CSV table of C-alpha atoms in Angstrom, one decimal:
chain,number,residue,atom,x,y,z
A,825,ASP,CA,70.1,-10.0,126.8
A,826,ALA,CA,70.6,-8.4,123.4
A,827,ASN,CA,67.3,-8.1,121.4
A,828,PRO,CA,68.1,-7.2,117.7
A,829,ALA,CA,64.4,-7.2,116.8
A,830,GLN,CA,63.7,-4.6,119.5
A,831,ALA,CA,66.7,-2.5,118.4
A,832,ALA,CA,65.4,-2.5,114.8
A,833,LEU,CA,62.0,-1.5,116.0
A,834,ILE,CA,63.3,1.5,118.0
A,835,GLY,CA,65.5,2.6,115.1
A,836,LEU,CA,62.6,2.4,112.6
A,837,LEU,CA,60.3,4.3,115.0
A,838,ASN,CA,62.9,7.1,115.2
A,839,LEU,CA,63.1,7.3,111.4
A,840,SER,CA,59.5,8.4,111.3
A,841,CYS,CA,60.7,12.0,112.1
A,842,LEU,CA,58.5,11.9,115.3
A,843,GLY,CA,61.1,10.5,117.7
A,844,LEU,CA,58.6,7.6,118.6
A,845,GLY,CA,61.5,5.2,119.4
A,846,TYR,CA,62.6,7.6,122.2
A,847,VAL,CA,59.0,7.8,123.4
A,848,VAL,CA,58.9,4.0,123.7
A,849,LEU,CA,62.2,4.1,125.5
A,850,ARG,CA,60.8,7.0,127.6
A,851,ASN,CA,63.9,9.0,126.6
A,852,TRP,CA,62.1,12.4,126.6
A,853,ILE,CA,65.2,14.4,125.9
A,854,GLY,CA,65.9,12.4,122.7
A,855,ALA,CA,62.2,12.7,121.7
A,856,ALA,CA,62.3,16.4,122.3
A,857,LEU,CA,65.4,16.8,120.1
A,858,CYS,CA,63.6,14.9,117.3
A,859,TRP,CA,60.5,17.0,117.7
A,860,ALA,CA,62.6,20.2,117.7
A,861,ALA,CA,64.5,19.2,114.6
A,862,THR,CA,61.3,18.3,112.7
A,863,VAL,CA,59.5,21.5,113.8
A,864,ALA,CA,62.6,23.6,112.7
A,865,LEU,CA,62.5,21.8,109.3
A,866,LEU,CA,58.8,22.6,108.8
A,867,VAL,CA,59.2,26.2,109.8
A,868,LEU,CA,62.1,26.7,107.3
A,869,ALA,CA,60.4,24.6,104.5
A,870,LEU,CA,56.8,25.9,104.7
A,871,PRO,CA,55.2,27.4,102.8
A,872,ALA,CA,56.8,25.7,99.8
A,873,ASP,CA,58.5,28.1,97.3
A,874,VAL,CA,60.1,27.9,94.0
A,875,ASP,CA,63.6,27.3,95.3
A,876,GLY,CA,62.5,24.6,97.8
A,877,VAL,CA,64.6,23.7,100.9
A,878,PRO,CA,68.3,24.3,100.8
A,879,ALA,CA,70.2,21.0,100.1
A,880,GLY,CA,72.4,21.5,103.1
A,881,LEU,CA,69.4,21.6,105.4
A,882,LEU,CA,68.0,18.4,104.0
A,883,ILE,CA,71.3,16.6,104.2
A,884,GLY,CA,71.7,17.8,107.8
A,885,TYR,CA,68.2,16.7,108.8
A,886,GLY,CA,68.7,13.3,107.1
A,887,ALA,CA,71.9,12.8,108.9
A,888,PHE,CA,70.2,13.7,112.2
A,889,LEU,CA,67.4,11.1,111.5
A,890,LEU,CA,70.0,8.4,110.8
A,891,LEU,CA,71.9,9.3,114.0
A,892,ALA,CA,68.6,9.2,115.9
A,893,ALA,CA,67.8,5.8,114.4
A,894,ALA,CA,71.2,4.4,115.2
A,895,ASP,CA,71.1,5.8,118.8
A,896,GLY,CA,67.6,4.4,119.3
A,897,ALA,CA,68.7,1.0,118.0
A,898,ARG,CA,71.7,1.1,120.3
A,899,ARG,CA,69.6,2.0,123.3
A,900,GLY,CA,66.8,-0.5,122.4
A,901,LEU,CA,69.2,-3.4,121.9
A,902,ARG,CA,69.2,-4.3,125.7
A,903,ALA,CA,66.5,-2.1,127.0
A,904,THR,CA,63.6,-3.5,129.0
A,905,LEU,CA,60.3,-2.3,127.6
A,906,SER,CA,57.0,-2.5,129.4
A,907,LEU,CA,55.1,-3.4,126.3
A,908,GLY,CA,52.2,-5.9,126.1
A,909,ALA,CA,52.5,-8.9,123.8
A,910,SER,CA,49.9,-7.6,121.4
A,911,PHE,CA,51.7,-4.3,121.0
A,912,ARG,CA,54.9,-6.1,120.4
A,913,ARG,CA,53.3,-8.0,117.5
A,914,LEU,CA,52.0,-4.7,116.0
A,915,ALA,CA,55.0,-2.5,116.8
A,916,LEU,CA,57.2,-3.6,113.9
A,917,PRO,CA,54.5,-3.3,111.2
A,918,LEU,CA,53.5,0.1,112.7
A,919,ALA,CA,57.1,1.3,112.6
A,920,VAL,CA,57.3,0.3,108.9
A,921,VAL,CA,54.0,2.1,108.2
A,922,LEU,CA,55.2,5.2,110.0
A,923,LEU,CA,58.1,5.5,107.5
A,924,ALA,CA,55.4,6.7,105.1
A,925,VAL,CA,55.2,9.9,107.1
A,926,PRO,CA,58.5,11.4,105.9
A,927,ALA,CA,58.1,9.9,102.5
A,928,GLY,CA,54.6,11.3,102.1
A,929,GLY,CA,55.7,14.6,103.5
A,930,SER,CA,58.5,14.7,100.9
A,931,LEU,CA,56.1,14.0,98.1
A,932,ALA,CA,53.6,16.5,99.3
A,933,TYR,CA,56.3,19.1,99.7
A,934,GLY,CA,57.5,18.4,96.1
A,935,ALA,CA,54.0,18.9,94.8
A,936,ALA,CA,53.7,22.2,96.7
A,937,ARG,CA,57.0,23.3,95.4
A,938,ASP,CA,56.0,22.4,91.8
A,939,GLU,CA,52.8,24.4,92.2
A,940,ALA,CA,54.9,27.4,93.5
A,941,LYS,CA,57.0,27.1,90.3
A,942,GLU,CA,53.9,27.1,88.2
A,943,GLN,CA,52.5,30.1,89.9
A,944,ALA,CA,55.9,32.0,89.5
A,945,LEU,CA,55.8,31.2,85.8
A,946,LEU,CA,52.2,32.4,85.5
A,947,GLU,CA,53.2,35.6,87.3
A,948,ARG,CA,56.0,36.1,84.7
A,949,LEU,CA,53.4,35.6,82.0
A,950,SER,CA,51.0,38.1,83.6
A,951,ALA,CA,53.9,40.6,83.9
A,952,ALA,CA,54.7,40.3,80.2
A,953,ASP,CA,51.0,40.7,79.4
A,954,ALA,CA,51.0,43.9,81.5
A,955,GLN,CA,54.0,45.2,79.5
A,956,VAL,CA,52.2,44.7,76.2
A,957,LYS,CA,49.1,46.5,77.6
A,958,SER,CA,51.2,49.4,78.8
A,959,ALA,CA,52.5,50.0,75.3
A,960,ASP,CA,49.0,50.6,74.0
A,961,GLY,CA,48.6,54.2,72.7
A,962,LEU,CA,52.4,54.9,72.7
A,963,ALA,CA,54.2,55.9,69.5
A,964,PHE,CA,55.8,52.7,68.2
A,965,ASP,CA,59.4,53.9,68.6
A,966,LYS,CA,58.7,54.3,72.4
A,967,ALA,CA,56.6,51.2,72.6
A,968,GLU,CA,59.1,48.9,70.9
A,969,PRO,CA,61.6,48.6,73.8
A,970,ILE,CA,58.7,47.7,76.2
A,971,LEU,CA,57.4,45.1,73.7
A,972,ALA,CA,60.8,43.6,73.3
A,973,LYS,CA,60.9,42.7,77.0
A,974,ALA,CA,57.5,41.1,76.9
A,975,LEU,CA,58.6,39.1,73.8
A,976,ASP,CA,61.7,37.8,75.7
A,977,GLU,CA,59.5,36.5,78.4
A,978,TYR,CA,57.1,34.9,76.0
A,979,GLU,CA,59.9,33.2,74.1
A,980,ASP,CA,61.6,31.9,77.3
A,981,LEU,CA,58.3,30.6,78.7
A,982,GLY,CA,57.2,29.1,75.4
A,983,THR,CA,60.5,27.3,74.7
A,984,ASN,CA,62.4,26.6,78.0
A,985,LYS,CA,59.2,26.2,80.0
A,986,ALA,CA,57.0,24.8,77.3
A,987,GLY,CA,55.5,22.1,79.5
A,988,SER,CA,54.3,24.5,82.2
A,989,ARG,CA,50.9,25.9,82.4
A,990,ALA,CA,52.3,29.3,81.5
A,991,GLY,CA,54.3,27.9,78.6
A,992,LYS,CA,51.1,26.3,77.2
A,993,LEU,CA,49.4,29.7,77.3
A,994,VAL,CA,52.2,31.4,75.2
A,995,PRO,CA,50.7,30.7,71.7
A,996,ALA,CA,47.4,32.4,72.7
A,997,ARG,CA,49.4,35.3,74.1
A,998,LEU,CA,51.3,35.6,70.8
A,999,ASP,CA,48.0,35.8,69.0
A,1000,ALA,CA,46.9,38.5,71.3
A,1001,TYR,CA,50.3,40.3,70.8
A,1002,TYR,CA,49.9,40.3,67.1
A,1003,GLU,CA,46.4,41.6,67.4
A,1004,SER,CA,47.4,44.4,69.8
A,1005,VAL,CA,50.4,45.6,67.9
A,1006,SER,CA,48.6,45.6,64.6
A,1007,ALA,CA,45.7,47.6,66.0
A,1008,PRO,CA,46.6,50.8,64.0
A,1009,TYR,CA,45.9,48.8,60.8
A,1010,GLU,CA,42.5,47.7,62.1
A,1011,LYS,CA,41.8,51.4,62.8
A,1012,LYS,CA,42.8,52.3,59.2
A,1013,THR,CA,45.6,54.6,60.4
A,1014,TYR,CA,47.8,53.2,57.7
A,1015,CYS,CA,50.9,55.3,58.0
A,1016,GLU,CA,51.0,54.7,61.8
A,1017,ALA,CA,50.5,50.9,61.1
A,1018,ILE,CA,53.6,50.5,58.9
A,1019,ALA,CA,56.3,50.4,61.7
A,1020,PRO,CA,54.3,47.9,63.9
A,1021,LEU,CA,53.5,45.7,61.0
A,1022,LYS,CA,57.2,45.6,59.9
A,1023,HIS,CA,58.1,44.7,63.4
A,1024,LEU,CA,55.6,41.8,63.5
A,1025,ARG,CA,56.8,40.6,60.1
A,1026,GLY,CA,60.4,40.8,61.1
A,1027,LEU,CA,60.0,38.6,64.2
A,1028,GLY,CA,60.4,35.6,62.0
A,1029,GLY,CA,64.2,36.4,61.9
A,1030,THR,CA,64.7,36.9,65.7
A,1031,PHE,CA,62.0,34.9,67.5
A,1032,ASP,CA,61.7,31.1,67.8
A,1033,LYS,CA,60.3,30.0,64.5
A,1034,ASP,CA,58.5,27.0,65.8
A,1035,LEU,CA,56.7,29.1,68.4
A,1036,LEU,CA,55.7,31.8,65.9
A,1037,GLY,CA,54.5,29.5,63.2
A,1038,ALA,CA,52.8,31.3,60.3
A,1039,ARG,CA,52.1,34.5,62.2
A,1040,PRO,CA,54.8,36.7,60.5
A,1041,ALA,CA,53.6,35.7,57.0
A,1042,LYS,CA,50.1,36.8,57.8
A,1043,THR,CA,51.3,40.4,58.1
A,1044,ASP,CA,52.3,40.6,54.4
A,1045,GLU,CA,48.9,41.7,53.2
A,1046,PRO,CA,48.2,44.3,55.9
A,1047,LEU,CA,51.7,45.8,55.4
A,1048,ALA,CA,51.4,46.0,51.7
A,1049,HIS,CA,48.0,47.6,52.0
A,1050,SER,CA,49.3,50.1,54.6
A,1051,LEU,CA,52.2,51.1,52.4
A,1052,TYR,CA,49.9,51.6,49.5
A,1053,GLU,CA,47.3,53.7,51.4
A,1054,CYS,CA,50.0,55.7,53.2
A,1055,GLY,CA,51.9,56.4,50.0
A,1056,THR,CA,49.0,57.4,47.8
A,1057,ALA,CA,47.6,59.6,50.5
A,1058,ALA,CA,50.9,61.5,50.6
A,1059,LEU,CA,51.3,61.9,46.8
A,1060,ALA,CA,50.7,65.6,46.7
A,1061,VAL,CA,51.7,66.5,50.3
A,1062,ALA,CA,55.1,68.0,50.4
A,1063,THR,CA,55.4,67.7,54.2
A,1064,ALA,CA,54.2,64.1,54.5
A,1065,THR,CA,56.1,61.7,56.7
A,1066,PRO,CA,56.9,59.2,55.4
A,1067,THR,CA,57.1,60.6,51.9
A,1068,ALA,CA,55.0,59.0,49.2
A,1069,ALA,CA,58.1,57.9,47.4
A,1070,ALA,CA,59.4,56.1,50.5
A,1071,SER,CA,56.2,54.2,51.1
A,1072,LEU,CA,55.5,53.3,47.4
A,1073,ASN,CA,59.2,52.3,46.7
A,1074,GLU,CA,59.1,50.0,49.7
A,1075,LEU,CA,55.8,48.5,48.5
A,1076,LEU,CA,57.1,47.9,45.0
A,1077,GLY,CA,60.4,46.6,46.2
A,1078,THR,CA,59.1,44.3,49.0
A,1079,PHE,CA,55.8,43.1,47.6
A,1080,PRO,CA,56.2,43.5,43.8
A,1081,LYS,CA,53.7,40.8,43.0
A,1082,SER,CA,51.0,41.9,45.5
A,1083,ALA,CA,47.7,43.3,44.3
A,1084,HIS,CA,48.5,46.6,45.9
A,1085,ALA,CA,51.7,47.0,43.9
A,1086,THR,CA,49.6,46.8,40.7
A,1087,ARG,CA,47.5,49.7,41.9
A,1088,VAL,CA,50.4,52.1,42.3
A,1089,GLU,CA,50.7,53.2,38.6
A,1090,PRO,CA,46.9,53.9,38.1
A,1091,ALA,CA,46.7,55.7,41.4
A,1092,VAL,CA,49.7,58.0,40.6
A,1093,ARG,CA,48.4,58.6,37.1
A,1094,ALA,CA,44.9,59.5,38.5
A,1095,ALA,CA,46.5,61.9,41.0
A,1096,VAL,CA,48.4,63.8,38.2
A,1097,LYS,CA,45.4,63.8,35.8
A,1098,LYS,CA,43.0,65.0,38.6
A,1099,ARG,CA,45.1,68.2,38.8
A,1100,THR,CA,46.1,68.8,35.2
A,1101,ASP,CA,42.6,68.4,33.9
A,1102,VAL,CA,41.3,71.4,35.8
A,1103,LEU,CA,44.4,73.7,35.7
A,1104,ASP,CA,42.8,76.1,33.3
A,1105,SER,CA,39.5,76.3,35.1
A,1106,ALA,CA,40.6,76.0,38.8
A,1107,PRO,CA,39.9,79.0,41.0
A,1108,ASP,CA,43.4,78.7,42.4
A,1109,PRO,CA,45.8,77.0,39.9
A,1110,CYS,CA,48.8,78.0,42.1
A,1111,VAL,CA,47.7,75.4,44.7
A,1112,LEU,CA,47.3,72.8,42.1
A,1113,THR,CA,50.8,73.6,40.7
A,1114,VAL,CA,52.4,73.2,44.1
A,1115,GLU,CA,50.7,69.8,44.4
A,1116,LEU,CA,51.9,68.9,40.9
A,1117,ARG,CA,55.4,69.9,41.8
A,1118,THR,CA,55.3,67.6,44.8
A,1119,LEU,CA,54.0,64.8,42.6
A,1120,ARG,CA,56.9,65.5,40.2
A,1121,THR,CA,59.4,65.3,43.0
A,1122,THR,CA,57.8,62.1,44.2
A,1123,LEU,CA,58.0,60.5,40.8
A,1124,ASN,CA,61.6,61.6,40.4
A,1125,ASP,CA,62.4,59.8,43.6
A,1126,MET,CA,60.7,56.6,42.4
A,1127,THR,CA,62.6,53.8,40.6
A,1128,ASP,CA,59.9,51.7,39.0
A,1129,ALA,CA,60.1,51.9,35.2
A,1130,SER,CA,56.3,51.8,34.7
A,1131,LEU,CA,56.1,55.3,36.1
A,1132,GLU,CA,58.3,57.0,33.4
A,1133,GLY,CA,55.3,58.1,31.3
A,1134,ILE,CA,53.5,59.6,34.3
A,1135,THR,CA,56.7,61.4,35.3
A,1136,ARG,CA,56.7,63.2,31.9
A,1137,GLU,CA,53.0,64.1,32.4
A,1138,ALA,CA,53.7,65.5,35.8
A,1139,LYS,CA,56.6,67.6,34.5
A,1140,GLU,CA,54.3,69.0,31.7
A,1141,GLY,CA,51.6,69.6,34.3
A,1142,VAL,CA,54.0,71.7,36.4
A,1143,GLN,CA,55.0,73.8,33.4
A,1144,ARG,CA,51.3,74.4,32.5
A,1145,GLY,CA,50.6,75.1,36.1
A,1146,ASP,CA,53.4,77.7,36.5
A,1147,PHE,CA,51.9,79.6,33.5
A,1148,ALA,CA,48.4,79.3,34.8
A,1149,CYS,CA,49.5,80.4,38.3
A,1150,GLY,CA,51.3,83.5,37.0
A,1151,THR,CA,48.3,84.4,34.8
A,1152,ASP,CA,45.9,84.0,37.8
A,1153,GLN,CA,48.1,86.1,40.0
A,1154,PHE,CA,48.1,88.9,37.4
A,1155,LYS,CA,44.3,88.7,37.1
A,1156,ASP,CA,44.0,88.8,40.9
A,1157,LYS,CA,46.2,91.9,40.9
A,1158,ASP,CA,49.0,90.1,42.8
A,1159,TYR,CA,51.5,91.8,40.6
A,1160,ASP,CA,54.6,91.2,42.6
A,1161,ASP,CA,54.1,87.4,42.7
A,1162,ALA,CA,53.0,87.4,39.0
A,1163,THR,CA,56.3,89.1,38.1
A,1164,LYS,CA,58.3,86.5,40.0
A,1165,THR,CA,56.3,83.6,38.7
A,1166,MET,CA,56.5,84.6,35.0
A,1167,THR,CA,60.1,85.6,35.2
A,1168,GLU,CA,61.0,82.2,36.6
A,1169,TYR,CA,58.8,80.5,34.0
A,1170,ALA,CA,60.7,82.2,31.2
A,1171,LYS,CA,64.0,81.2,32.7
A,1172,GLU,CA,63.1,77.6,33.4
A,1173,TYR,CA,61.3,77.0,30.1
A,1174,PRO,CA,63.2,79.1,27.6
A,1175,ASP,CA,62.1,76.8,24.7
A,1176,SER,CA,58.4,76.9,25.6
A,1177,PRO,CA,56.1,78.6,23.1
A,1178,GLN,CA,54.7,80.6,26.0
A,1179,ALA,CA,58.0,81.9,27.2
A,1180,ALA,CA,57.7,85.2,25.3
A,1181,HIS,CA,54.2,85.7,26.6
A,1182,ALA,CA,55.4,84.9,30.1
A,1183,ARG,CA,58.0,87.6,29.8
A,1184,SER,CA,55.3,90.1,28.6
A,1185,ILE,CA,53.1,89.3,31.5
A,1186,ALA,CA,56.0,89.7,33.9
A,1187,ILE,CA,56.8,93.1,32.4
A,1188,ALA,CA,53.1,94.2,32.5
A,1189,ALA,CA,52.9,93.1,36.1
A,1190,GLU,CA,55.9,95.0,37.1
A,1191,ILE,CA,54.4,98.2,35.5
A,1192,ALA,CA,51.0,97.5,37.1
A,1193,ASP,CA,52.6,97.2,40.5
A,1194,GLU,CA,53.5,100.9,40.1
A,1195,GLU,CA,50.5,101.9,37.9
A,1196,PRO,CA,47.5,99.7,38.5
A,1197,ALA,CA,45.8,100.9,35.3
A,1198,ALA,CA,48.4,98.9,33.4
A,1199,GLY,CA,46.9,95.7,34.8
A,1200,LYS,CA,43.4,95.9,33.5
A,1201,SER,CA,44.0,93.1,31.0
A,1202,LEU,CA,46.7,90.6,30.2
A,1203,PRO,CA,49.2,91.5,27.4
A,1204,PRO,CA,48.3,89.8,24.2
A,1205,SER,CA,49.9,86.5,23.6
A,1206,GLU,CA,50.9,87.5,20.0
A,1207,VAL,CA,52.3,90.7,18.6
A,1208,PRO,CA,49.6,92.4,16.6
A,1209,GLY,CA,50.3,93.0,12.9
A,1210,GLY,CA,49.7,96.1,10.9
A,1211,ALA,CA,51.5,99.5,10.8
A,1212,ARG,CA,54.1,100.5,13.3
A,1213,MET,CA,54.8,103.9,14.6
A,1214,ILE,CA,58.3,105.1,15.6
A,1215,LEU,CA,59.0,106.1,19.1
A,1216,VAL,CA,62.6,107.3,19.8
A,1217,VAL,CA,63.6,107.3,23.4
A,1218,SER,CA,66.6,109.2,24.7
A,1219,ASN,CA,68.3,109.2,28.1
A,1220,ASP,CA,69.2,112.6,29.4
A,1221,GLY,CA,70.2,111.6,32.9
A,1222,PRO,CA,72.9,109.9,35.0
A,1223,GLY,CA,72.6,106.2,35.3
A,1224,ALA,CA,71.4,103.5,33.0
A,1225,VAL,CA,67.6,103.2,32.7
A,1226,ASP,CA,65.3,100.3,32.0
A,1227,LEU,CA,62.2,101.3,30.1
A,1228,LEU,CA,59.2,98.9,30.4
A,1229,TYR,CA,56.1,99.4,28.3
A,1230,THR,CA,52.8,97.5,27.9
A,1231,GLY,CA,49.8,98.1,25.7
A,1232,PRO,CA,49.0,96.5,22.3
A,1233,MET,CA,52.6,95.4,22.5
A,1234,THR,CA,54.8,94.8,25.6
A,1235,GLY,CA,58.5,94.9,26.0
A,1236,LYS,CA,61.5,96.2,27.8
A,1237,VAL,CA,64.6,98.2,26.6
A,1238,THR,CA,67.7,99.4,28.5
A,1239,LEU,CA,69.4,102.7,27.7
A,1240,LYS,CA,73.0,103.3,28.8
A,1241,THR,CA,73.9,106.1,31.1
A,1242,CYS,CA,74.6,109.6,29.8
A,1243,ALA,CA,78.1,110.2,31.1
A,1244,THR,CA,77.8,114.0,30.8
A,1245,CYS,CA,74.2,114.4,32.0
A,1246,THR,CA,73.2,115.7,35.4
A,1247,LYS,CA,70.0,116.2,37.3
A,1248,TYR,CA,67.7,119.1,36.3
A,1249,PRO,CA,66.6,121.5,39.1
A,1250,GLY,CA,63.3,120.5,40.8
A,1251,PRO,CA,60.1,122.6,41.1
A,1252,ILE,CA,61.5,124.9,43.7
A,1253,LEU,CA,64.8,125.8,42.1
A,1254,SER,CA,63.3,126.0,38.6
A,1255,GLN,CA,60.8,128.5,39.8
A,1256,GLY,CA,58.1,127.1,37.5
A,1257,LYS,CA,60.2,127.3,34.4
A,1258,LYS,CA,59.6,124.5,31.8
A,1259,ILE,CA,62.4,122.0,31.8
A,1260,LYS,CA,64.0,121.6,28.3
A,1261,ALA,CA,65.6,118.2,28.3
A,1262,CYS,CA,67.6,116.6,25.4
A,1263,GLN,CA,68.5,120.0,23.9
A,1264,GLY,CA,72.1,119.1,23.2
A,1265,PRO,CA,73.6,117.4,20.2
A,1266,ALA,CA,71.7,114.2,19.3
A,1267,SER,CA,74.9,112.2,19.6
A,1268,LYS,CA,75.2,113.1,23.3
A,1269,TYR,CA,72.3,111.0,24.4
A,1270,PRO,CA,72.0,107.2,24.5
A,1271,LYS,CA,68.8,106.4,22.6
A,1272,THR,CA,66.7,103.5,21.2
A,1273,THR,CA,63.9,103.3,18.7
A,1274,LEU,CA,60.7,101.4,19.3
A,1275,LEU,CA,58.3,100.4,16.6
A,1276,LEU,CA,54.9,100.2,18.2
A,1277,PRO,CA,51.4,99.4,16.9
A,1278,ALA,CA,48.8,102.2,17.6
A,1279,GLY,CA,47.1,102.2,21.0
A,1280,ASP,CA,47.4,103.3,24.6
A,1281,TYR,CA,50.7,102.4,26.4
A,1282,HIS,CA,51.9,102.5,30.0
A,1283,PHE,CA,55.5,103.1,30.5
A,1284,LEU,CA,57.7,102.5,33.6
A,1285,GLN,CA,61.3,103.8,33.8
A,1286,LYS,CA,63.6,102.3,36.4
A,1287,ARG,CA,66.9,104.1,36.8
A,1288,GLY,CA,70.1,102.6,38.2
A,1289,GLY,CA,73.6,103.9,38.6
A,1290,SER,CA,74.8,106.2,41.4
A,1291,PRO,CA,73.2,106.0,44.8
A,1292,THR,CA,71.6,109.4,44.2
A,1293,VAL,CA,69.5,108.1,41.3
A,1294,ALA,CA,69.4,104.4,41.8
A,1295,GLY,CA,65.9,103.0,42.4
A,1296,ASP,CA,64.3,106.1,40.8
A,1297,THR,CA,61.0,105.0,39.1
A,1298,LYS,CA,58.5,106.9,37.1
A,1299,THR,CA,55.4,106.0,35.2
A,1300,SER,CA,53.7,107.6,32.3
A,1301,LYS,CA,51.0,107.0,29.7
A,1302,VAL,CA,51.4,107.5,26.0
A,1303,LYS,CA,48.8,107.3,23.2
A,1304,ILE,CA,50.3,106.1,19.9
A,1305,GLU,CA,48.2,107.1,16.9
A,1306,PRO,CA,48.6,106.0,13.3
A,1307,GLY,CA,50.7,108.1,11.0
A,1308,TYR,CA,52.8,109.8,13.6
A,1309,SER,CA,56.3,109.5,14.9
A,1310,TYR,CA,57.1,110.1,18.6
A,1311,THR,CA,60.0,111.0,20.8
A,1312,ASN,CA,60.5,110.6,24.5
A,1313,CYS,CA,63.2,112.1,26.6
A,1314,LEU,CA,64.0,110.5,30.0
A,1315,TYR,CA,65.7,112.8,32.6
A,1316,VAL,CA,66.1,113.2,36.3
A,1317,THR,CA,65.2,116.1,38.6
A,1318,SER,CA,66.3,116.9,42.1
A,1319,GLY,CA,63.8,116.6,44.9
A,1320,PHE,CA,63.5,120.3,45.5
């Protein structure tokens, strides 16, 4: 006869995933199929991973269990079982209890899969930490792309996986990130710290604000400090990168109310004063002048109105420095550089009270470059008073000639070329005969008259004109005595 209770028992026993209904029926083929299906599921599902078991496999296995239960119920409906009465009373409760096997296994598997997900997230967090560490010691422009990848991981874990163990660790990692990236500031390498600190401050505009909290704002003080230190250290350094103006302009523009912004004007003023105060006594005023010129350029590139007064001081310092530099070059017998420096000074500052003296020093240096005795002392800054003696200079030679002189008075005159004059024979062709220059009519020769105070003078004539006489230079020494008039005739001889 049909036994529905027995059919239900066999069906429930087969739902346990162990094929026990078939075992009771002694249907070993059915039991083996159930065991094979369960073993195959375990092999494919274990160990648990992040992705879990494919849905198709679970659906297939569930369908198989239902079929096994239905088949077992069908077979058990009219089967004759050799079971004792006591077992029959316990069989149904046992079958129900055994249903906990698949349910418990499912729960255990879910927990294992969740742990696998947690471990995968922790591995992502560790990989991001490793990227941050790998950027240590790199120049920031090379480190930034690496750091950006780590930040993407932190942001995803901290927002989309905030409840995970890895997500809960992200705030601590961000603290470590800020500490690592701002390390140059802690090491007091202020110029190197600017780019990383700007990066950290700028994260507020690109990173999740709730996750970042107040961290970007905490970089304001270090960044302002770094801009100040980097800028003031570069004030007199022409090759500094970044330039002093770039750093200080950014400081004044970005943090105008910071304590460091108020320090800019005194620092720049002190840098200028430090150099201008010792210009006249420095062993090498040329170096100070180069630094002052760099300071002047920096100030010209700065836009803050409070620096206008210092800019004027720097310009005046450069002018003083140029003169002091040229004077020092003359005293050090560096006549070529002294000539260039003082000539440029006279051109750049034509209205300066020292412009005339600068021209005199340039002339004296040019003479001393050919005749060192002319550089024993600087030309006087003022033309001496008293009686003047006449010196008439004539040009009896082809090509215009510049005549430079220095002594109690320094100057330069240019005589035009003598169109009809030629070279005189040299020592060999003249056979020792005395050259008689300027013997023609006075009107023939271009001439000029100098009125000179008494004293010893050095002369330098520099002739230009045709290639055969251009570049011809000659030096001479003349003693001008009171009460006398003098003449000097300039001529050219051949080389033989």
